[in-house]
XYZ file of C-alpha atoms in Angstrom:
639
model
C -3.232 -29.179 21.076
C -0.492 -25.819 21.883
C 1.878 -27.553 21.230
C 0.931 -28.526 17.757
C 0.906 -24.797 17.099
C 3.733 -23.998 16.479
C 4.787 -27.367 14.123
C 2.320 -25.902 12.056
C 4.689 -23.080 10.885
C 7.783 -25.303 11.446
C 7.221 -28.516 9.267
C 7.037 -26.461 6.251
C 9.620 -23.713 7.679
C 12.030 -26.944 8.174
C 10.983 -28.696 4.575
C 11.741 -24.654 2.954
C 15.295 -24.928 4.800
C 15.755 -28.688 3.543
C 15.189 -27.606 0.146
C 16.523 -24.466 -0.601
C 19.864 -26.158 1.672
C 20.363 -29.365 0.911
C 22.162 -28.973 -2.466
C 21.426 -31.323 -5.989
C 21.184 -34.759 -3.632
C 17.104 -33.723 -3.058
C 16.754 -32.684 -6.657
C 14.626 -35.806 -8.177
C 12.769 -36.209 -4.075
C 12.325 -32.051 -3.840
C 9.294 -31.872 -4.896
C 7.837 -34.701 -3.150
C 9.369 -33.444 0.296
C 8.020 -29.524 -0.646
C 4.082 -31.279 -1.061
C 4.762 -33.830 2.169
C 5.501 -30.443 4.358
C 2.143 -28.723 2.858
C 0.125 -32.311 3.500
C 1.358 -32.380 6.960
C 0.716 -29.325 8.352
C -2.754 -29.417 6.899
C -3.137 -32.638 8.695
C -1.844 -30.935 12.148
C -4.651 -27.826 11.303
C -7.282 -30.754 10.549
C -6.222 -31.818 14.553
C -6.605 -29.245 15.545
C -9.823 -27.493 14.061
C -11.440 -31.039 14.987
C -10.022 -30.080 18.745
C -11.580 -26.495 18.544
C -15.249 -28.158 17.496
C -15.223 -30.403 20.635
C -14.899 -27.063 22.719
C -18.319 -24.486 23.287
C -18.145 -21.365 21.212
C -16.602 -19.031 23.712
C -13.990 -21.148 24.782
C -12.583 -22.075 21.287
C -9.071 -19.940 21.206
C -5.583 -21.558 22.107
C -1.951 -18.961 23.690
C 0.927 -20.566 23.219
C 4.436 -18.404 23.390
C 6.229 -19.646 22.004
C 9.428 -17.332 23.446
C 10.695 -14.080 24.659
C 11.663 -12.433 21.234
C 12.499 -8.315 22.517
C 13.060 -8.529 25.976
C 13.836 -4.377 26.529
C 13.641 -3.334 30.346
C 9.733 -3.725 31.202
C 8.654 -4.161 27.155
C 8.367 -7.356 25.517
C 7.773 -8.517 22.548
C 6.984 -12.843 21.931
C 6.860 -15.440 19.621
C 3.291 -15.919 20.667
C 0.411 -17.497 18.687
C -3.198 -17.299 18.607
C -5.466 -19.670 17.591
C -9.080 -18.928 17.486
C -12.001 -19.529 14.102
C -10.581 -16.904 12.829
C -7.343 -17.806 11.813
C -8.270 -21.402 12.207
C -10.249 -20.953 8.747
C -7.221 -19.300 7.040
C -5.235 -22.227 8.554
C -7.132 -25.071 6.734
C -7.508 -22.681 3.635
C -4.009 -21.785 3.148
C -2.567 -25.402 3.383
C -5.733 -27.329 1.881
C -5.171 -25.370 -1.187
C -1.500 -25.235 -0.950
C -1.046 -28.491 -0.094
C -3.196 -28.645 -3.577
C -1.141 -26.683 -5.640
C 1.450 -28.400 -4.906
C 0.815 -32.002 -5.613
C -0.112 -29.854 -9.117
C 3.244 -28.358 -9.718
C 4.197 -31.523 -9.597
C 3.276 -32.471 -12.883
C 3.043 -28.994 -14.421
C 6.502 -28.507 -13.264
C 8.056 -31.483 -13.856
C 11.002 -30.337 -16.870
C 12.014 -27.726 -14.661
C 15.493 -28.207 -13.718
C 15.123 -25.504 -11.295
C 11.782 -27.897 -9.841
C 13.493 -28.008 -6.300
C 14.683 -24.096 -5.464
C 10.828 -23.486 -7.087
C 8.985 -26.644 -3.987
C 11.250 -24.628 -1.784
C 10.182 -21.450 -2.280
C 6.243 -22.650 -2.065
C 7.101 -24.087 1.265
C 8.912 -20.818 2.827
C 5.549 -19.185 1.571
C 3.185 -21.367 3.535
C 5.120 -20.887 6.498
C 5.333 -16.571 6.399
C 1.378 -17.269 5.765
C 0.941 -18.898 8.826
C 2.680 -17.176 10.841
C 0.907 -13.827 9.737
C -2.920 -15.443 10.556
C -1.039 -17.206 13.590
C 0.859 -14.065 15.195
C -0.519 -12.921 18.700
C 1.289 -9.927 18.494
C 1.683 -6.713 15.089
C 5.128 -7.205 15.709
C 5.396 -11.039 14.803
C 3.119 -10.272 12.020
C 5.156 -7.903 10.522
C 7.293 -11.268 10.365
C 5.526 -12.903 8.397
C 4.081 -10.308 6.583
C 7.269 -9.208 4.982
C 8.363 -13.522 4.197
C 5.016 -13.060 2.359
C 6.539 -10.530 0.355
C 9.984 -12.435 -0.161
C 8.212 -15.312 -1.247
C 6.181 -13.367 -3.945
C 8.701 -11.246 -5.052
C 11.120 -15.182 -5.357
C 8.272 -17.060 -6.974
C 6.993 -13.878 -8.938
C 10.660 -13.568 -10.387
C 10.954 -17.882 -10.789
C 11.307 -17.384 -14.392
C 13.651 -14.615 -14.439
C 15.629 -15.783 -17.515
C 12.987 -14.196 -18.349
C 12.954 -9.994 -19.086
C 9.125 -9.662 -17.552
C 8.980 -11.642 -14.809
C 12.434 -9.716 -13.552
C 10.592 -7.470 -14.080
C 6.991 -8.273 -12.855
C 8.560 -9.453 -9.521
C 10.603 -5.826 -8.957
C 7.439 -4.507 -9.087
C 5.451 -6.225 -7.230
C 8.199 -5.830 -4.712
C 8.659 -2.019 -4.860
C 4.650 -1.453 -5.262
C 4.605 -3.446 -1.675
C 7.459 -1.672 0.091
C 4.269 1.352 -0.297
C 1.937 -0.432 1.576
C 4.987 -1.917 4.099
C 5.774 1.473 5.349
C 1.965 2.009 6.529
C 2.512 -1.114 8.319
C 5.438 -0.407 9.901
C 4.316 3.536 10.909
C 0.931 2.151 12.251
C 3.165 -0.562 14.662
C 4.599 2.321 15.899
C 2.000 4.204 16.468
C 0.277 1.648 18.318
C 3.146 1.425 20.435
C 3.059 5.153 21.574
C -0.765 4.840 22.328
C -0.373 1.477 23.945
C 2.771 0.771 24.917
C 2.230 -2.978 23.651
C 1.662 -4.342 20.030
C -0.253 -7.360 21.316
C -3.661 -7.960 19.484
C -5.270 -8.637 23.224
C -4.729 -4.721 24.849
C -4.754 -3.480 21.866
C -7.688 -4.522 20.625
C -9.163 -4.119 23.344
C -7.867 -0.639 24.432
C -8.566 -0.042 21.282
C -12.700 2.569 22.636
C -10.612 3.885 25.110
C -8.258 5.843 22.319
C -9.154 9.152 20.267
C -10.781 8.955 17.439
C -7.592 11.081 15.347
C -4.947 8.579 16.281
C -7.342 5.489 16.085
C -8.136 7.213 12.267
C -4.750 7.287 11.428
C -3.302 3.709 12.326
C -6.621 1.932 10.383
C -5.709 4.314 7.475
C -2.450 3.417 7.730
C -3.591 -0.466 7.825
C -5.661 -0.280 4.606
C -2.264 1.348 3.302
C -0.745 -2.124 4.232
C -3.147 -4.302 3.109
C -3.654 -2.083 -0.508
C -0.034 -3.340 -0.701
C -0.773 -6.523 0.246
C -3.903 -7.577 -1.224
C -3.572 -5.379 -5.248
C -6.471 -3.040 -4.224
C -6.585 0.811 -6.014
C -4.274 2.655 -5.452
C -1.753 -0.284 -5.242
C -3.431 -2.584 -7.990
C -0.714 -1.988 -10.186
C 1.530 -5.527 -9.438
C -1.561 -7.606 -9.844
C -1.352 -8.625 -13.951
C 1.949 -8.212 -14.310
C 2.499 -11.221 -11.708
C 0.884 -13.394 -13.697
C 5.052 -13.731 -15.546
C 5.233 -16.484 -12.741
C 4.525 -19.986 -13.150
C 1.238 -20.382 -12.484
C 0.241 -22.286 -9.851
C 2.436 -19.218 -7.780
C -0.533 -17.501 -9.232
C -3.067 -19.988 -7.583
C -1.006 -20.579 -4.426
C -0.605 -16.661 -3.570
C -1.810 -14.462 -6.040
C -5.807 -15.840 -5.657
C -5.829 -17.804 -2.879
C -4.100 -16.457 -0.069
C -1.672 -13.856 -0.359
C -3.793 -11.012 -1.359
C -5.934 -11.776 0.951
C -4.141 -10.661 3.865
C -5.183 -7.543 3.699
C -9.084 -9.346 4.662
C -7.408 -11.117 7.341
C -6.102 -7.849 8.779
C -8.260 -5.577 8.569
C -10.867 -8.139 9.892
C -8.444 -8.898 12.412
C -8.290 -5.211 13.309
C -12.137 -4.300 13.579
C -11.903 -3.097 16.471
C -9.632 -0.088 15.281
C -11.601 0.575 12.547
C -15.056 0.552 14.413
C -13.793 3.410 16.580
C -13.075 5.565 13.284
C -15.622 6.299 11.365
C -13.567 8.051 8.577
C -11.421 5.210 8.100
C -14.478 2.365 7.844
C -15.768 4.765 5.473
C -11.972 4.749 3.129
C -12.040 0.892 3.517
C -15.466 0.622 1.885
C -15.091 2.840 -0.783
C -11.559 0.951 -1.953
C -13.705 -2.320 -1.617
C -16.585 -0.862 -4.219
C -13.990 1.419 -6.431
C -11.734 -1.650 -7.003
C -14.309 -4.180 -7.484
C -15.110 -1.907 -10.541
C -11.935 -1.089 -10.937
C -10.484 -5.588 -11.663
C -13.839 -6.010 -13.271
C -13.462 -3.739 -16.054
C -10.074 -4.118 -17.163
C -10.412 -8.605 -16.971
C -13.108 -7.859 -19.689
C -10.588 -6.614 -22.264
C -7.538 -8.536 -21.534
C -6.626 -11.698 -24.257
C -4.297 -13.123 -22.353
C -6.221 -15.890 -19.701
C -4.253 -15.580 -16.533
C -4.655 -10.620 -16.607
C -8.266 -12.171 -16.973
C -8.164 -13.791 -13.947
C -6.590 -11.470 -12.305
C -8.358 -8.685 -12.892
C -11.260 -10.808 -11.874
C -8.818 -11.775 -8.185
C -7.867 -7.708 -8.117
C -11.954 -7.309 -8.393
C -13.006 -10.137 -5.822
C -10.924 -8.865 -3.161
C -12.545 -5.620 -3.580
C -15.888 -7.888 -2.617
C -13.863 -8.609 0.409
C -12.777 -5.837 1.117
C -15.885 -3.212 1.294
C -17.159 -6.267 3.626
C -15.008 -5.569 5.717
C -15.345 -2.024 5.599
C -18.747 -2.322 6.795
C -17.827 -3.905 10.243
C -20.512 -6.454 11.930
C -22.082 -6.079 8.986
C -20.781 -8.034 6.671
C -17.067 -9.722 8.923
C -19.060 -12.706 8.921
C -19.663 -12.823 4.915
C -15.935 -10.887 3.722
C -14.016 -14.442 5.205
C -16.925 -16.155 3.550
C -16.630 -15.677 -0.004
C -12.824 -15.436 1.307
C -12.611 -18.922 1.206
C -15.181 -19.781 -1.311
C -13.106 -17.656 -3.464
C -9.932 -19.906 -2.861
C -11.767 -22.648 -4.134
C -12.970 -21.124 -7.296
C -10.052 -18.946 -7.899
C -7.338 -21.765 -7.017
C -9.059 -24.053 -9.846
C -9.405 -21.320 -12.290
C -5.968 -21.062 -11.757
C -4.898 -24.290 -12.492
C -7.374 -25.015 -15.444
C -5.741 -21.297 -16.944
C -2.820 -23.699 -16.425
C -3.509 -26.854 -17.966
C -5.357 -25.053 -20.857
C -0.988 -23.372 -21.319
C 0.117 -27.008 -20.525
C -1.902 -28.528 -23.359
C -0.832 -25.763 -26.061
C 3.105 -24.925 -25.153
C 2.441 -22.155 -23.538
C 0.163 -20.293 -25.539
C -1.611 -17.934 -23.446
C -3.841 -15.450 -26.140
C -7.191 -16.647 -25.767
C -7.314 -16.148 -29.172
C -5.591 -18.692 -30.190
C -8.184 -20.927 -28.485
C -11.161 -22.301 -28.975
C -13.195 -25.722 -29.030
C -10.673 -26.588 -26.145
C -13.166 -28.835 -24.507
C -13.208 -31.680 -27.150
C -9.313 -32.298 -25.848
C -9.543 -31.298 -22.487
C -12.982 -33.379 -20.914
C -11.372 -32.643 -17.505
C -10.056 -29.368 -17.402
C -12.916 -28.244 -19.396
C -15.833 -29.729 -16.190
C -13.163 -28.283 -13.262
C -13.363 -24.439 -14.807
C -16.764 -24.937 -15.472
C -17.640 -25.595 -12.388
C -15.427 -22.459 -11.330
C -16.349 -19.971 -13.429
C -20.126 -20.859 -12.119
C -18.972 -20.729 -9.383
C -17.098 -17.290 -9.116
C -20.580 -15.979 -11.898
C -22.557 -16.473 -9.034
C -24.881 -18.713 -10.788
C -27.484 -20.238 -8.278
C -26.716 -23.014 -5.631
C -22.468 -22.840 -5.844
C -20.325 -21.319 -3.193
C -20.715 -18.235 -4.991
C -23.850 -17.576 -5.197
C -24.127 -18.109 -1.498
C -21.033 -15.914 -0.431
C -21.226 -12.443 -3.060
C -25.415 -12.078 -2.709
C -24.305 -12.014 0.901
C -21.872 -9.959 0.827
C -24.270 -7.928 -1.869
C -26.802 -7.998 0.640
C -24.621 -6.494 3.668
C -23.414 -3.608 1.056
C -27.518 -2.631 0.834
C -27.941 -2.831 4.748
C -25.286 -0.146 5.761
C -28.740 1.997 4.967
C -29.339 5.428 4.073
C -27.392 6.416 0.649
C -24.373 4.920 1.166
C -26.351 1.739 1.573
C -27.518 2.334 -1.678
C -24.131 2.968 -3.490
C -22.541 0.286 -2.206
C -25.110 -2.126 -3.014
C -25.415 -0.525 -6.542
C -21.311 -0.294 -7.440
C -21.921 -4.588 -6.271
C -24.254 -5.525 -8.341
C -22.615 -3.398 -11.501
C -19.152 -5.887 -10.338
C -21.501 -9.139 -10.181
C -22.830 -8.172 -13.960
C -19.404 -7.620 -15.322
C -18.176 -10.136 -13.596
C -20.419 -12.643 -15.292
C -19.868 -11.276 -18.904
C -16.448 -11.202 -18.689
C -16.663 -14.744 -17.310
C -18.688 -15.652 -19.562
C -15.724 -14.017 -22.294
C -13.118 -16.075 -20.880
C -14.708 -19.612 -20.787
C -16.612 -19.104 -24.815
C -13.671 -17.724 -26.489
C -10.877 -20.740 -24.213
C -13.602 -23.916 -24.840
C -16.496 -22.878 -27.782
C -16.832 -22.226 -30.975
C -13.771 -22.856 -34.248
C -9.941 -23.766 -32.955
C -7.763 -20.896 -33.803
C -4.559 -22.176 -33.414
C -0.867 -21.111 -34.323
C 1.884 -22.297 -34.484
C 3.546 -20.836 -31.321
C 5.735 -18.526 -31.994
C 9.218 -18.272 -29.837
C 10.574 -15.556 -27.973
C 13.237 -14.982 -31.438
C 9.726 -14.102 -33.573
C 9.986 -17.776 -34.848
C 7.858 -20.035 -35.242
C 8.268 -23.233 -32.274
C 8.601 -26.707 -33.578
C 8.751 -25.998 -37.417
C 5.559 -23.892 -37.843
C 3.812 -27.078 -36.247
C 0.062 -26.405 -34.699
C -0.169 -27.101 -30.810
C -1.732 -30.566 -29.910
C -3.980 -29.871 -26.838
C -4.536 -32.650 -24.871
C -5.336 -33.594 -21.362
C -2.951 -33.120 -18.299
C -1.841 -35.981 -15.861
C -3.487 -37.066 -13.095
C -1.207 -35.290 -10.566
C -2.615 -31.972 -12.296
C -6.438 -33.319 -12.229
C -6.992 -33.882 -8.980
C -6.170 -31.278 -7.431
C -8.777 -29.152 -10.128
C -11.541 -31.805 -9.376
C -11.092 -31.574 -5.987
C -11.270 -27.836 -6.432
C -14.400 -27.651 -8.148
C -16.070 -30.370 -5.623
C -15.355 -26.929 -3.251
C -16.159 -24.580 -5.718
C -19.694 -26.450 -5.853
C -20.232 -27.130 -2.213
C -18.644 -25.144 -0.023
C -20.925 -22.325 -0.193
C -23.643 -24.534 0.166
C -22.245 -26.864 3.979
C -21.610 -22.630 5.433
C -24.712 -21.210 4.517
C -26.647 -24.791 6.225
C -28.122 -23.941 10.002
C -25.393 -20.645 9.790
C -22.431 -22.599 10.885
C -19.798 -20.397 8.997
C -21.615 -17.437 10.570
C -22.031 -19.694 14.384
C -18.690 -20.500 13.714
C -16.871 -17.214 13.597
C -19.594 -14.966 15.396
C -17.392 -15.184 18.512
C -15.003 -13.721 16.957
C -16.296 -10.858 14.647
C -19.634 -10.634 15.952
C -22.097 -9.986 13.804
C -24.738 -6.993 13.016
C -28.101 -7.457 10.952
C -27.496 -3.941 9.747
C -30.671 -2.113 8.785
C -31.691 -3.325 4.859
C -34.259 -0.776 3.018
C -34.750 -3.937 0.573
C -35.225 -8.135 1.389
C -32.708 -10.807 0.306
C -34.718 -11.940 -1.885
C -35.241 -8.656 -3.579
C -31.075 -8.801 -3.692
C -30.958 -12.212 -4.595
C -33.820 -11.747 -7.589
C -32.037 -8.363 -8.667
C -28.730 -10.677 -8.618
C -29.562 -12.909 -11.102
C -31.501 -10.702 -13.414
C -27.483 -9.253 -13.778
C -26.283 -12.146 -14.264
C -28.401 -13.306 -17.326
C -28.278 -9.984 -18.914
C -23.770 -10.359 -18.246
C -24.150 -13.553 -20.182
C -26.055 -12.277 -22.699
C -24.264 -9.825 -23.775
C -20.407 -11.687 -23.770
C -22.881 -14.956 -26.021
C -24.269 -12.224 -28.264
C -20.578 -10.621 -28.431
C -18.346 -13.905 -28.860
C -20.752 -16.583 -28.889
C -22.883 -16.127 -31.852
C -20.133 -14.380 -34.059
C -16.568 -15.483 -34.984
C -13.105 -14.503 -32.504
C -11.312 -12.419 -34.670
C -8.110 -13.062 -34.504
C -6.130 -9.514 -33.410
C -9.043 -7.372 -31.335
C -10.559 -4.897 -32.570
C -9.682 -1.034 -32.296
C -12.673 -1.411 -29.568
C -13.566 1.781 -27.594
C -11.769 4.058 -25.668
C -12.696 2.694 -22.336
C -12.346 -0.868 -24.339
C -8.029 1.142 -25.129
C -7.648 2.153 -21.041
C -8.636 -1.196 -20.070
C -6.331 -2.969 -22.084
C -3.436 -0.993 -20.685
C -5.167 -1.115 -17.572
C -6.810 1.768 -16.545
C -3.382 3.481 -17.441
C -2.770 2.819 -13.867
C 0.563 2.119 -14.857
C 0.613 5.836 -16.857
C -1.187 7.435 -14.383
C 1.718 6.067 -11.618
C 4.636 6.904 -14.274
C 3.107 11.075 -14.658
C 2.271 11.066 -10.815
C 4.761 9.575 -9.244
C 7.836 8.352 -10.961
C 7.777 11.771 -13.325
C 6.708 13.697 -10.319
C 9.892 12.367 -8.454
C 12.461 12.829 -10.945
C 11.082 16.338 -10.698
C 11.362 17.135 -6.866
C 14.611 14.711 -6.704
C 15.466 17.475 -9.708
C 14.763 20.277 -7.522
C 16.400 19.308 -4.187
C 19.179 18.649 -5.760
C 19.369 22.336 -7.313
C 18.648 23.242 -4.205
C 21.371 22.049 -2.546
C 23.458 22.767 -5.202
C 22.599 26.273 -5.375
C 21.351 26.659 -1.900
C 23.996 24.567 0.435
C 26.514 23.860 -1.848
C 25.840 27.675 -2.203
C 26.326 28.563 1.500
C 29.391 26.554 1.642
C 31.705 27.464 -0.792
C 31.202 31.284 -0.268
C 31.562 30.672 3.257
C 34.342 28.070 2.132
C 35.489 31.860 -0.303
C 34.673 33.968 2.051
C 37.540 32.581 4.001
C 40.302 32.239 1.215
C 39.871 35.360 0.600
C 40.295 37.320 3.467
C 43.049 34.992 4.287
C 44.878 35.402 1.467
C 44.119 39.099 1.924
C 46.024 39.251 5.010
C 48.977 36.972 4.387
C 49.847 39.983 2.538
C 50.953 42.097 5.647
C 53.413 38.447 6.539
C 55.240 38.652 3.533
C 58.869 38.321 5.603
C 60.760 41.917 4.776
C 62.091 43.944 7.801
C 61.097 46.984 6.145
C 57.177 46.733 5.761
C 57.066 45.352 9.720
C 59.656 48.780 10.474
C 56.950 50.641 8.321
C 53.423 49.017 9.753
C 55.216 50.085 13.431
C 56.546 53.664 12.366
C 52.686 54.015 10.777
C 51.305 52.671 13.698
C 52.725 54.782 16.117
C 52.228 57.919 14.540
C 48.864 57.070 14.895
C 49.088 56.408 18.363
C 50.321 60.153 18.792
C 48.325 61.731 16.534
C 44.707 60.504 18.665
C 46.696 61.486 21.470
C 47.849 64.427 21.280
C 44.095 65.459 19.428
C 42.066 63.811 22.402
C 43.753 66.449 24.472
C 43.271 69.453 22.266
C 40.139 68.876 23.165
């Protein structure tokens, strides 16, 4: 079985190499090749999963060293893989959902001339993400971490002929570099503290390290997680990343890449548990972000950006749970998996709507689409019910557990975190109901598609919504099935908890309220959120243009001024800092250097006058010198 682990990464990596280097001869068969590579990796993952199930809970770990990567003296860093219950969960999610999105992309990208390259980038992303979750040391994990960042940059900016897409790709790349600096410095601190990068020694010896060092390492890892998982304060790139093709949003920015931060914190649990201040920072970031993203999602008319705000919020739930330690690790990963199903399904549903509406993304120009796109309506609707936590669907089981875990933190902190999680559930019900109503219900509000030049495309013809081809609807149906049943299956006999507990551990905590009370409160806020959205959008006509709204609404449309904040604090602050450094360089550094040079030059010029080449001048100098010496001698004798 150990030999199959390396193939998990190798198969999509070879697929990426073939598609990106194979030339135009693969243009026709490239999409199929890329999809088969993803499916083959999923099949390998399924075989490994079956093998792990055949072992006892404490013996479900496989380690394999591929080769010595960096041998320097007594130090060595290997390319080695570590497969346990946690990494196995991610492998199945990445390859399973990834294969469905590859299949969906065959139909979605059918008319794109560069689709071979697109599938090559998708395969590259799968390989990098698998390397990230299978690495047995932080240095190799960092390679996968950067590979995911590269693939994300390439896919977000795939339609680089659009200035907005090119700008979004650069923005994502730069913001993630901030987080990646945290990761690189954390790895350096690990080496100086533990003398190794390997998970085993680092996590085993974490308890013996000083709390100050652990806090520094944990906070730097949190910074890295904020970048990849679009958490406050490094969340500004996620909404703009929707400029990439919709399958990119489903794969990278809903199901896998943005969950890398959750994996990092959970895998590094021993470090965070030894640094209580860092754990507090983690739960704070999660709580703030789940509300931040939900509020932003309420004000977006772009269907993909509304879902992007939702992604930010749902990842906030996962980060919050991961920050709770053994109380929440299992539920963070459980919600991560269920979210992978329903959020990927929602994004693919949004892509299906765009496919039938001439790539229109403004929900104010939708309406009544349930009659024309029944499969999309049903699958999207099931994803909607799952994400709001409708009883019996996946989100009900996973998100409710996170809310319970937040209350189980105990004390004032538990009440604050639980209250924030409940408020987030209410807002989620509101904005997702808003998306559902504006897209599929009410009167049709279609308009002629407007081209980039401002003219109506198609000679002013209205869109003709229609159901998507089977290559697109089949993945949506499969994801909808997961949205309905995954959470329930995970909860039968606490199957998911028992699966992960040997790796993550688990603690019940000390909740001041019962699970039944939490569930009842969640249902109440869910109904209130749905009712408010129905009152505003279901019972009234949807205006063609968004009304001005309140100050909060206007701020939410601008992503709660996150870009403005970054521009004022970071961009302008950086400009002022740079100008100050330039001024100091010119006035102080250059002043000292140039002043020294001028002094030496001036002194040289004056001394050069004494060396004029005239004999009479030298004779006078000699006479004068002799006279001074004689006078000094006579004066000394007289004294």
